[in-house]
XYZ file of C-alpha atoms in Angstrom:
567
model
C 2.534 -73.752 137.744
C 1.383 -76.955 136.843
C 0.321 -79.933 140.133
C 3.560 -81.135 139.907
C 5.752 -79.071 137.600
C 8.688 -80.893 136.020
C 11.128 -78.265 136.654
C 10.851 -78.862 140.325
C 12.373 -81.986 139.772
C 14.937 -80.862 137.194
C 16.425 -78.013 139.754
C 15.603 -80.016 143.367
C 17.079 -83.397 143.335
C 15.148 -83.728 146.808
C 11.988 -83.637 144.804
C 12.753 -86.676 142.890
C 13.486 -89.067 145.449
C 10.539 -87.930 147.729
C 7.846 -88.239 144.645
C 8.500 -91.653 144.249
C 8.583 -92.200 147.803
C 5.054 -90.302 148.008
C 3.627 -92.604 144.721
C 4.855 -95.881 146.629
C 3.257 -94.865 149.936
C 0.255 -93.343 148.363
C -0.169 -96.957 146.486
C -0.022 -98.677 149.735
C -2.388 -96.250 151.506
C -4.912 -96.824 148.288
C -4.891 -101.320 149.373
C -5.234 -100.228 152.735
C -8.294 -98.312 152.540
C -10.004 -100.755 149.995
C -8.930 -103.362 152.906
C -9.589 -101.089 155.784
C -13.301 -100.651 153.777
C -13.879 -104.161 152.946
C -13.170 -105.745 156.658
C -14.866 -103.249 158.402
C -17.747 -104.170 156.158
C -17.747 -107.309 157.110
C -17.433 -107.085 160.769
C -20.657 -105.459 160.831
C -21.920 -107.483 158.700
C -21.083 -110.508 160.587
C -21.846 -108.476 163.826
C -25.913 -107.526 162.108
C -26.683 -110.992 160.778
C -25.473 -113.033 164.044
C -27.436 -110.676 165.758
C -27.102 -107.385 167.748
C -25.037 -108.210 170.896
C -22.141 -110.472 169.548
C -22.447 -113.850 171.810
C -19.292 -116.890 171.963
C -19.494 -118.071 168.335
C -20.508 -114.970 167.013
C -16.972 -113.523 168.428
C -14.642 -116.506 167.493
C -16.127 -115.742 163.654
C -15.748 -112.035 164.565
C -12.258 -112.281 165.841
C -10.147 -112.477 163.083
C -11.663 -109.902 161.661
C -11.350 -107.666 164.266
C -7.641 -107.978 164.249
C -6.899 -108.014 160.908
C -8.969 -104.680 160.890
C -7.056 -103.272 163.945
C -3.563 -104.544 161.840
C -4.828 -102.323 158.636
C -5.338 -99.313 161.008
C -2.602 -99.318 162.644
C -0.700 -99.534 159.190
C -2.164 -96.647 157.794
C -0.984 -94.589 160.719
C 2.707 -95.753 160.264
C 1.990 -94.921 156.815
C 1.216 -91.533 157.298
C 3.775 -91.042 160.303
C 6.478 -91.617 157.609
C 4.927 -90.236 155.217
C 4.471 -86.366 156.970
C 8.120 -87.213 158.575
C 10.411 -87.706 155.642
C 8.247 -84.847 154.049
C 9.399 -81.909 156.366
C 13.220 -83.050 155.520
C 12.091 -83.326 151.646
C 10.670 -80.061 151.700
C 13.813 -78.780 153.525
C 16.831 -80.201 151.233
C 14.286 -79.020 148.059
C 13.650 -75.340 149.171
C 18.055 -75.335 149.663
C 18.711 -76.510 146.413
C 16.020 -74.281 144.709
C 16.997 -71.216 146.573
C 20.968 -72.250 145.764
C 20.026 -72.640 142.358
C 18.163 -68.952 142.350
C 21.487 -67.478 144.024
C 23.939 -69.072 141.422
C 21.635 -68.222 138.388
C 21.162 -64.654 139.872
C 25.103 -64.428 139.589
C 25.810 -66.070 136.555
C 23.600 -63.315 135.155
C 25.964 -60.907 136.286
C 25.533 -57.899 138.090
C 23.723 -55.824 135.402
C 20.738 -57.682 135.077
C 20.991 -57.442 139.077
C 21.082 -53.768 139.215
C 17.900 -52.619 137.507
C 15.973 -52.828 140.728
C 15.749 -56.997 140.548
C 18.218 -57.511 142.894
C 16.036 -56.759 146.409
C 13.460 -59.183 144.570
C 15.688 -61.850 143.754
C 16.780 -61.566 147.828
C 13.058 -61.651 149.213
C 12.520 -64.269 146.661
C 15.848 -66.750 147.671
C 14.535 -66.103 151.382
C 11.227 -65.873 152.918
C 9.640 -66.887 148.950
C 10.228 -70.196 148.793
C 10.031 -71.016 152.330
C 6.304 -70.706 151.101
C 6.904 -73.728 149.009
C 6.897 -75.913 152.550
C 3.061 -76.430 152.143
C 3.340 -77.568 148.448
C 5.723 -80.447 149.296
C 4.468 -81.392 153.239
C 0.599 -81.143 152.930
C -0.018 -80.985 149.030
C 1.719 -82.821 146.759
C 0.904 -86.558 148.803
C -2.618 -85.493 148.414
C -2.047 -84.906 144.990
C -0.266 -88.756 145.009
C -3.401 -90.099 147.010
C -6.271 -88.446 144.317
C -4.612 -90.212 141.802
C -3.889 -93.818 143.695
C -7.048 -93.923 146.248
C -9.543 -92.395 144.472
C -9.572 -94.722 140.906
C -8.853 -97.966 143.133
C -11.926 -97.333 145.549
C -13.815 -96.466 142.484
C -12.958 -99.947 140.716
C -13.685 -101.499 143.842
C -16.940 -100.118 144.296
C -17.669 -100.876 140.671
C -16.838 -104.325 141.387
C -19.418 -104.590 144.299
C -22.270 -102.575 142.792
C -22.014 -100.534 139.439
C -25.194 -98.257 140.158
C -23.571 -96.493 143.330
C -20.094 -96.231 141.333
C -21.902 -93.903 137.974
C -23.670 -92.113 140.798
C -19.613 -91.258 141.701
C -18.402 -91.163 138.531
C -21.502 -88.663 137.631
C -20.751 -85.991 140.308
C -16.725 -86.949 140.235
C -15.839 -84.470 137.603
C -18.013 -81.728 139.109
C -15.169 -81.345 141.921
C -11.848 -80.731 139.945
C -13.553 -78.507 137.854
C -14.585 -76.351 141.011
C -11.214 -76.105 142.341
C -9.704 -75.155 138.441
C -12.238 -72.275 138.750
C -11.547 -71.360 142.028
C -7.452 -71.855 141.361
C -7.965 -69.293 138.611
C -9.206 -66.651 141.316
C -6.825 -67.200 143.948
C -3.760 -67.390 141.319
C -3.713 -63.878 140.599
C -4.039 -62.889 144.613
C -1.257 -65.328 145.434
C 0.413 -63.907 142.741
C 0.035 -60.170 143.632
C 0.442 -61.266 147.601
C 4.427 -62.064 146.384
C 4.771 -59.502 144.265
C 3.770 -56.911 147.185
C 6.023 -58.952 149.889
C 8.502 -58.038 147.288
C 8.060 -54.730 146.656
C 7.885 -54.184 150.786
C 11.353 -55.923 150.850
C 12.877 -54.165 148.554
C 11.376 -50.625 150.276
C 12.984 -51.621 153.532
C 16.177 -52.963 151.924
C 16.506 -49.324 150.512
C 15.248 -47.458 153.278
C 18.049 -49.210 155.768
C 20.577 -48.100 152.820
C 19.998 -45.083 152.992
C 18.995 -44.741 156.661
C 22.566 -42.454 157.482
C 21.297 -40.282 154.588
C 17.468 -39.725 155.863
C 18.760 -39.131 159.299
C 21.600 -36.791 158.596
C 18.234 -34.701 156.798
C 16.131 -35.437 159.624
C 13.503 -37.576 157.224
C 13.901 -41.063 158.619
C 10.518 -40.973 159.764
C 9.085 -40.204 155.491
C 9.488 -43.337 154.462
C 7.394 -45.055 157.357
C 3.899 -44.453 156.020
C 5.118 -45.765 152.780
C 6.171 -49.118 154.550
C 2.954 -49.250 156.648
C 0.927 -49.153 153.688
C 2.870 -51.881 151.278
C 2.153 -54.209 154.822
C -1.518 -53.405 154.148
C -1.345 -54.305 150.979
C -0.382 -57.567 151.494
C -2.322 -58.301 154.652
C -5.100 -57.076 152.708
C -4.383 -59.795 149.425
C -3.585 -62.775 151.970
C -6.764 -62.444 153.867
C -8.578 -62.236 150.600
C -7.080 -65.509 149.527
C -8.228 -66.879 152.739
C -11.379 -65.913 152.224
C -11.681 -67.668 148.244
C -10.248 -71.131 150.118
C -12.778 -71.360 152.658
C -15.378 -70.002 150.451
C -14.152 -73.396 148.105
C -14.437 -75.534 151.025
C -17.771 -74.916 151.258
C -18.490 -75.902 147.951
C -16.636 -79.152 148.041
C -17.952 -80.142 151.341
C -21.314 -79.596 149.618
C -20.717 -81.215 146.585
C -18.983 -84.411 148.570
C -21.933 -84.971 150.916
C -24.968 -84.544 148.237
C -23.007 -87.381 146.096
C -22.567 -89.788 149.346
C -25.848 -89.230 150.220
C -27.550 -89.900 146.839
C -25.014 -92.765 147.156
C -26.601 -94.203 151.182
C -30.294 -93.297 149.350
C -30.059 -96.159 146.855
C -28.048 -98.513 149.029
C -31.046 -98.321 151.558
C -33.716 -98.665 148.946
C -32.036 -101.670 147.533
C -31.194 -103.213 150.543
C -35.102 -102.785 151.439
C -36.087 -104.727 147.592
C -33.605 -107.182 148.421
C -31.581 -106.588 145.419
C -28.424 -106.385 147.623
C -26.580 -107.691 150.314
C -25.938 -106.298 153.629
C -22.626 -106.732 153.384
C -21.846 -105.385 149.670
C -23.853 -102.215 150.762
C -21.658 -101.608 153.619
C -18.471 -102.225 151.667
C -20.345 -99.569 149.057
C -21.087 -97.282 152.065
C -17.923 -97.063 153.468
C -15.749 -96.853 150.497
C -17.957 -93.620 149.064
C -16.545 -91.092 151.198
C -12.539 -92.750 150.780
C -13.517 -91.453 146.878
C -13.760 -88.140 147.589
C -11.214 -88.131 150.848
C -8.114 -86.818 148.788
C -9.833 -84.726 146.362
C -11.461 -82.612 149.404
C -7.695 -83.202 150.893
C -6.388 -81.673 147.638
C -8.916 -78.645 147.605
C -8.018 -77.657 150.931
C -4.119 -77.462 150.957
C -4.046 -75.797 147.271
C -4.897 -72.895 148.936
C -2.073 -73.195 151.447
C 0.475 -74.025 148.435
C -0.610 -71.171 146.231
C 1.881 -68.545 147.575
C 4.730 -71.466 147.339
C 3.734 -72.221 143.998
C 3.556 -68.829 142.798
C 7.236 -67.980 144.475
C 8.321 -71.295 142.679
C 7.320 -69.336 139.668
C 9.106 -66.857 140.022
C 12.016 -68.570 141.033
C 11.521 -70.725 137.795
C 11.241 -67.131 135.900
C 15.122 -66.386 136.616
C 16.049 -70.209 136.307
C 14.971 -69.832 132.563
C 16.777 -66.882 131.836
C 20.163 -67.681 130.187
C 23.031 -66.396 131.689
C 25.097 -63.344 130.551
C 28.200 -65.483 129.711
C 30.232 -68.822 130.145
C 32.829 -69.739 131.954
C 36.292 -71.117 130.464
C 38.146 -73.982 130.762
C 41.753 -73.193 131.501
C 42.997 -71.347 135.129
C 44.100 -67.979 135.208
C 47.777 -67.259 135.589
C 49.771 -65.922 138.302
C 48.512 -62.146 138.416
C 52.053 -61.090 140.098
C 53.517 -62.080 136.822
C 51.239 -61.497 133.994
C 49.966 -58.438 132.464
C 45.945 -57.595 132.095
C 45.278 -56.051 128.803
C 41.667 -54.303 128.724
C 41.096 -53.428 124.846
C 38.868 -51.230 123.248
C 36.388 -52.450 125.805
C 32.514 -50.489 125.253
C 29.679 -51.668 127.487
C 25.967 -50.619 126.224
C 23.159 -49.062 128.390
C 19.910 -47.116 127.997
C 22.189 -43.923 128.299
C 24.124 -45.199 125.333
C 27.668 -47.040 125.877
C 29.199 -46.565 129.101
C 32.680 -46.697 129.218
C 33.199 -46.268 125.276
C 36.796 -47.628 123.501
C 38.832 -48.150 126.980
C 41.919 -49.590 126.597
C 44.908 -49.660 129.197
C 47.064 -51.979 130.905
C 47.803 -53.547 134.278
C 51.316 -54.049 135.143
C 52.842 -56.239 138.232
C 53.080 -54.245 141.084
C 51.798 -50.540 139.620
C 49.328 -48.031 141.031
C 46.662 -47.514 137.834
C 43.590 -45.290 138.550
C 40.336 -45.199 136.405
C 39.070 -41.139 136.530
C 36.013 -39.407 134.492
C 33.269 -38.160 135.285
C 30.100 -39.808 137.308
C 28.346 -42.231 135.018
C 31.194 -42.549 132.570
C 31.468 -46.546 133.395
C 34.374 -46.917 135.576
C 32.916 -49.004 137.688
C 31.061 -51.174 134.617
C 35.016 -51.429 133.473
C 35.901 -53.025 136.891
C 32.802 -55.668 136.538
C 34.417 -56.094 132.772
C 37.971 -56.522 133.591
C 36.900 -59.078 136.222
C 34.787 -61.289 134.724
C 31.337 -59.986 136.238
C 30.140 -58.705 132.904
C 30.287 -59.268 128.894
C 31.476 -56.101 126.917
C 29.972 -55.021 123.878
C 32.727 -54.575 122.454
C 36.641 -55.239 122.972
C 38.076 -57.876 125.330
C 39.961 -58.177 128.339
C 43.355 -60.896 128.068
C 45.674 -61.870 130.660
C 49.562 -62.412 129.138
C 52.091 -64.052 131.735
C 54.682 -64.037 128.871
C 53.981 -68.171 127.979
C 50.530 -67.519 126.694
C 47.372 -65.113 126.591
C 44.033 -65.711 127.764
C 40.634 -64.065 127.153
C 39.136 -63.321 130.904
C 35.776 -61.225 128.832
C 35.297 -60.550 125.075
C 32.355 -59.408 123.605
C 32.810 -62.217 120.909
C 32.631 -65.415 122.319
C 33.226 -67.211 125.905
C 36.005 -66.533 127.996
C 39.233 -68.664 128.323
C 39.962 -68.595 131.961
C 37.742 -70.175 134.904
C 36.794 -66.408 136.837
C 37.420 -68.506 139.946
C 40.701 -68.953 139.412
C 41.167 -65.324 138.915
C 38.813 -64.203 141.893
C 40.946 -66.032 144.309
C 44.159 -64.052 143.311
C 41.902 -60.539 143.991
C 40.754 -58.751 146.343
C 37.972 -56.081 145.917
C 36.816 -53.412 147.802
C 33.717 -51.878 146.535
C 31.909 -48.440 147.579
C 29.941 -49.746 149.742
C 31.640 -52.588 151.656
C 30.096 -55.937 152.633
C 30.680 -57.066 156.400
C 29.724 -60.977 156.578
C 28.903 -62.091 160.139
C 31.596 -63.152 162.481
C 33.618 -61.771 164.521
C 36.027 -58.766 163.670
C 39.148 -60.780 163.733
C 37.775 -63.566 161.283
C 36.369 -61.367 159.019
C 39.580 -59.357 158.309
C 41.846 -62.540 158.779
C 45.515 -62.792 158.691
C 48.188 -63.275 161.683
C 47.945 -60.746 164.823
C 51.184 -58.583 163.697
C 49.555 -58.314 160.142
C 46.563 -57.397 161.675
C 47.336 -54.535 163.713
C 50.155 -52.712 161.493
C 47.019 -53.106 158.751
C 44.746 -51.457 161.463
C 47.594 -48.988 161.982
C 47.342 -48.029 158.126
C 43.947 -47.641 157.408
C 42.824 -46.143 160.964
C 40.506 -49.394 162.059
C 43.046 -49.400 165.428
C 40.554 -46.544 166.880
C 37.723 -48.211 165.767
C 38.778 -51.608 168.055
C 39.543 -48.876 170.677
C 36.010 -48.012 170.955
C 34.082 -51.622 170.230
C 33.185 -53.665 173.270
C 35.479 -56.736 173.070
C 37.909 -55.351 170.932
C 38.770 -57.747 167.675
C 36.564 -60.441 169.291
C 33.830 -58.643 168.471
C 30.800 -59.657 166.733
C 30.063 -57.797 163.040
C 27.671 -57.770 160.719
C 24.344 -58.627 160.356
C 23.454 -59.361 164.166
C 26.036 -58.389 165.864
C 28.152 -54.719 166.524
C 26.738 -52.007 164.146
C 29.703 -50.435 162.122
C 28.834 -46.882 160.146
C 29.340 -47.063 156.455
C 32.932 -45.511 156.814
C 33.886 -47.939 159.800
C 32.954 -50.952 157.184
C 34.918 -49.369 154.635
C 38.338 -49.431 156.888
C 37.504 -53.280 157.472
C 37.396 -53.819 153.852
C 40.142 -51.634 153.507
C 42.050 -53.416 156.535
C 41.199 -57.140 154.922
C 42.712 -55.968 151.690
C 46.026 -54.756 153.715
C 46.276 -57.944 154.786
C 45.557 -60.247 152.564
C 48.019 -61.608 149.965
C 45.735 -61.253 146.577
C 47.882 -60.005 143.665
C 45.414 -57.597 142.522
C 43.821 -55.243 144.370
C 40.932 -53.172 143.139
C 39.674 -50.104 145.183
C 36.593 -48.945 143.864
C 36.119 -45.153 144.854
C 37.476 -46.469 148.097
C 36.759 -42.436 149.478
C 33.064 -42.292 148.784
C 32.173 -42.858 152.766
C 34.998 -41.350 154.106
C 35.315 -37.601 155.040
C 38.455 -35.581 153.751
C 40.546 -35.909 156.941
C 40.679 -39.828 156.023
C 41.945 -38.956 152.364
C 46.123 -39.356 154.425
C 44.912 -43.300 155.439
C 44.113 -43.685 151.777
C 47.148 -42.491 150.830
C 48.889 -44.564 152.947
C 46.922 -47.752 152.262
C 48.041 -47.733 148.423
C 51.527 -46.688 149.331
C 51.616 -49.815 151.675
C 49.963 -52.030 149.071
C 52.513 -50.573 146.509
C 55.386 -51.552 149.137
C 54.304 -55.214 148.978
C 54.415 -55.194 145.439
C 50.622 -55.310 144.880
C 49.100 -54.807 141.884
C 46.357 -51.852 142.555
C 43.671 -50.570 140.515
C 41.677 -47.235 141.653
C 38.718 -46.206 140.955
C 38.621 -42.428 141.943
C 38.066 -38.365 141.416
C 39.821 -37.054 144.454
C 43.400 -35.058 142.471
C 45.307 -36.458 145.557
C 44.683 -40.093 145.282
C 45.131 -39.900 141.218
C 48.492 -38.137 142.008
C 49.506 -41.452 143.680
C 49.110 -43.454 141.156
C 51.560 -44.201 138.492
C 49.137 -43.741 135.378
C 45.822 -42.038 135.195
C 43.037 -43.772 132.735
C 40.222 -41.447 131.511
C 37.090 -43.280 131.237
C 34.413 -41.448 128.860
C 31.165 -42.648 127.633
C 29.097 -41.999 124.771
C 25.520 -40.681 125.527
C 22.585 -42.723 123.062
C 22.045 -39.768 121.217
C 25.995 -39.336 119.492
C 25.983 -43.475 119.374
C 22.747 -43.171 117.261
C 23.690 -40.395 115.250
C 27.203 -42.258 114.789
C 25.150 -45.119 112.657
C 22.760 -43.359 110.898
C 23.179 -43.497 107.292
């Protein structure tokens, strides 16, 4: 990434106001040190040539001085009080709206592009990734501002006052940014591989807690530990070797920076001895030097601390740039307890070839349909399609309410209905359900007699039996564990009682033992009751006996597809 990329201010609006905020203060801070240089200068100037102990009229010349000088040093602490202040809430409201911008790019892309092993990446990314950008905006960037506002004034200031000290600076000036592009070329790739291993160990843990009822009903939760440990040593291993590049360009910066000021204090002192300059002007001269290279060594030093926020901007950046799968539309979707959803001749491509091929079937108000075929066929991918989640290759998916008909996918062109419009009216439980935190009774909602005839239904009423404060009861992430089937009568339960038009049960028996098969059965019957609209994903003969018509879902393996269009 660039010092100050422009697509940080193009996705953070935060960024924006605090840059100009940083080049205003980092003006102000550039006339305070030339001021701060040039009093101080001549207090001890006035202080040498009145004589070494400052007696009554050397003070009341002094005195003014003195104050003034004491006025610019205090400013320049306000300065930079503000300055780190307003930085930390910056970096804050920038990191949300980057990492909000990640999350709603992520989904616009739609679950595919999500599901070829990017989507634990995209999570460590949107989380502890660009929390490593907090360095780049509170310590970084106004160094960045002050290299480019202190360091040309004090050198056209010390140009004013005595040219041969300022080529001495402008001779050994170029010598440091071209040390820290070198060493910025070494530590990019480290900073670079440090993410991409943070990654990787997220994603390993991310699957290994997945599948953590798996491992341990096979006794091998302990096989993936040693995998873990190393992908930490990995990346404690790349961080300390980035630590060791930044101090090792410290060194050469502090080296650089104190041959040029003393070359600099050399010829002011051999000058001032042939009388070819003033106390005074050599002072100013003196103290102004090291003010030249003050940001630049500033700079140096927090790049190193920024590079693992720049590269997760990057990255983040990476997936910004990616267009999305598809557009949204422009006109809300109609009632679903009225209309009809027509899914026609829809094919979805993959690596295996096309996955469902030429589905077509309808959903009518307040029927039981169920998608069957066998594992892979793309019943699932049809659900993403007839929602909204995901293009089709081929075919479309309409909504008619009897007044008019309205695209919700097609393969050739944008969609006419806002998908929020028809999210709102459905209510989706996947294979493996989601549990937000809260407690029990929030997260499945609805009135208390709802509530427990739904428990009644699905069989959640023993699981409140057994948790500690019954529906009160913290769930999800921090608070009561729930097994995979327990989360799966929740979702099941929140469906019950919800009012969405359209249900949609994806293999709603995938956690669930056989002896549960009866609550399943008695969840769509219930659903059916209200009038719901329900749509089943499933292979059990039982559940497809419930429902009123049976789909087939077959796909189309590369190999046919390609042998289809050969000439």
């Amino acid at each position: 990434m660039k010092p100050l990329d422009p697509r940080l201010l193009r996705y953070a609006r935060a960024a924006r106001g605090y840059l100009a905020l940083t080049v205003a203060l980092g003006l102000l801070t550039a006339a305070l040190v030339v001021t701060q240089a040039l009093l101080l200068a001549r207090v001890l100037g006035t202080a040498v040539s009145d004589g070494a102990a400052l007696g009554d009229g050397a003070w009341s010349t002094a005195a003014p001085l003195v104050g003034w000088l004491a006025a610019v040093v205090l400013a320049r602490t306000l300065v930079t009080t503000l300055q780190e202040r307003y930085a930390h809430r910056a970096a804050v409201r920038a990191i949300g709206e980057l990492r909000e911008a990640v999350v709603a790019r992520a989904v616009a892309q739609g679950p595919r592009r999500l599901g070829d092993g990017r989507g634990p990446h995209v999570v460590a990314l949107a989380t502890r990734g660009l929390d490593a950008l907090e360095p780049y905006f509170v310590r970084y960037l106004p160094q960045l501002v002050l290299a480019a506002t202190v360091t040309p004034a004090t050198l056209l200031v010390i140009l004013g006052q005595e040219w041969v000290s300022a080529v001495i600076l402008v001779a050994v000036l170029p010598l440091v940014p071209i040390f820290m592009w070198l060493v910025g070329r070494l530590t990019q790739g480290r900073s670079e591989r440090g993410l991409a291993t943070m990654q990787r160990l997220s994603a390993q843990v991310l699957d290994l807690l997945a599948g953590l009822p798996t491992l341990r009903a096979l006794g091998r939760e302990a096989g993936p530990a040693a995998r873990v440990r190393s992908l930490g040593d990995a990346h404690r291993r790349a961080t300390m070797g980035t630590l060791r590049i930044a101090f090792l360009s410290g060194m050469v910066l502090e080296l650089l920076t104190t041959l040029s000021i003393a070359l600099v204090a050399v010829g002011i002192g051999l000058r001032l001895v042939d009388g070819h300059l003033d106390l005074v002007t050599g002072l100013a001269v003196l103290v102004l030097a090291p003010e030249v290279f003050a940001p630049l060594r500033a700079v140096g030093a927090q790049f190193h601390a920024s590079t693992d926020g720049v590269a997760a901007a990057e990255a983040a950046f990476a997936i910004l740039d990616e267009p999305a799968d598809d557009h949204d539309g422009t006109r809300p979707a109609p009632d679903l307890r009225a209309a009809r959803l027509h899914v026609e001749h829809v094919s979805v491509a993959s690596a295996r070839g096309l996955a469902p091929h030429d589905v077509s079937f309808t959903l009518a108000p307040g029927r039981v349909t169920a998608l069957a075929g066998p594992p892979g066929a793309g019943k699932s991918t049809t659900v993403e399609v007839l929602l909204g989640l995901l293009r089709p290759t081929t075919g479309r998916v309409t909504l008619d309410d009897g007044a008019a008909r309205v695209t919700v996918a097609d393969a050739d062109g944008a969609p006419d209905v806002v998908r929020a419009s028809l999210w709102r009216q459905v209510a989706w439980v996947p294979q493996r359900a989601v549990i937000e935190p809260g407690t029990l009774v929030a997260t499945v909602g609805g009135d208390a007699d709802a509530r427990t005839h739904a428990a009644r239904v699905t069989g959640l009423d023993a699981v409140v039996d057994e948790l500690p404060d019954g529906w009160d009861t913290p769930v999800g992430r921090g608070g009561h564990g729930l097994s995979v089937g327990q989360a799966q009568r929740v979702a099941l339960t929140r469906a019950l009682v919800g009012d969405a038009a359209l249900v949609v049960l994806d293999e709603p028996t995938a956690h669930l033992d056989v002896n549960a098969e009866q609550v399943l059965l008695q969840t769509v019957a219930a659903l059916r009751e209200a009038g719901r609209t329900v749509l089943l994903v499933a292979h059990r003969p039982a559940l497809l006996a419930c429902a009123d018509e049976v789909v087939e879902v077959a796909d189309l393996p590369a190999d046919v597809t390609a042998a289809a269009v050969a000439p």
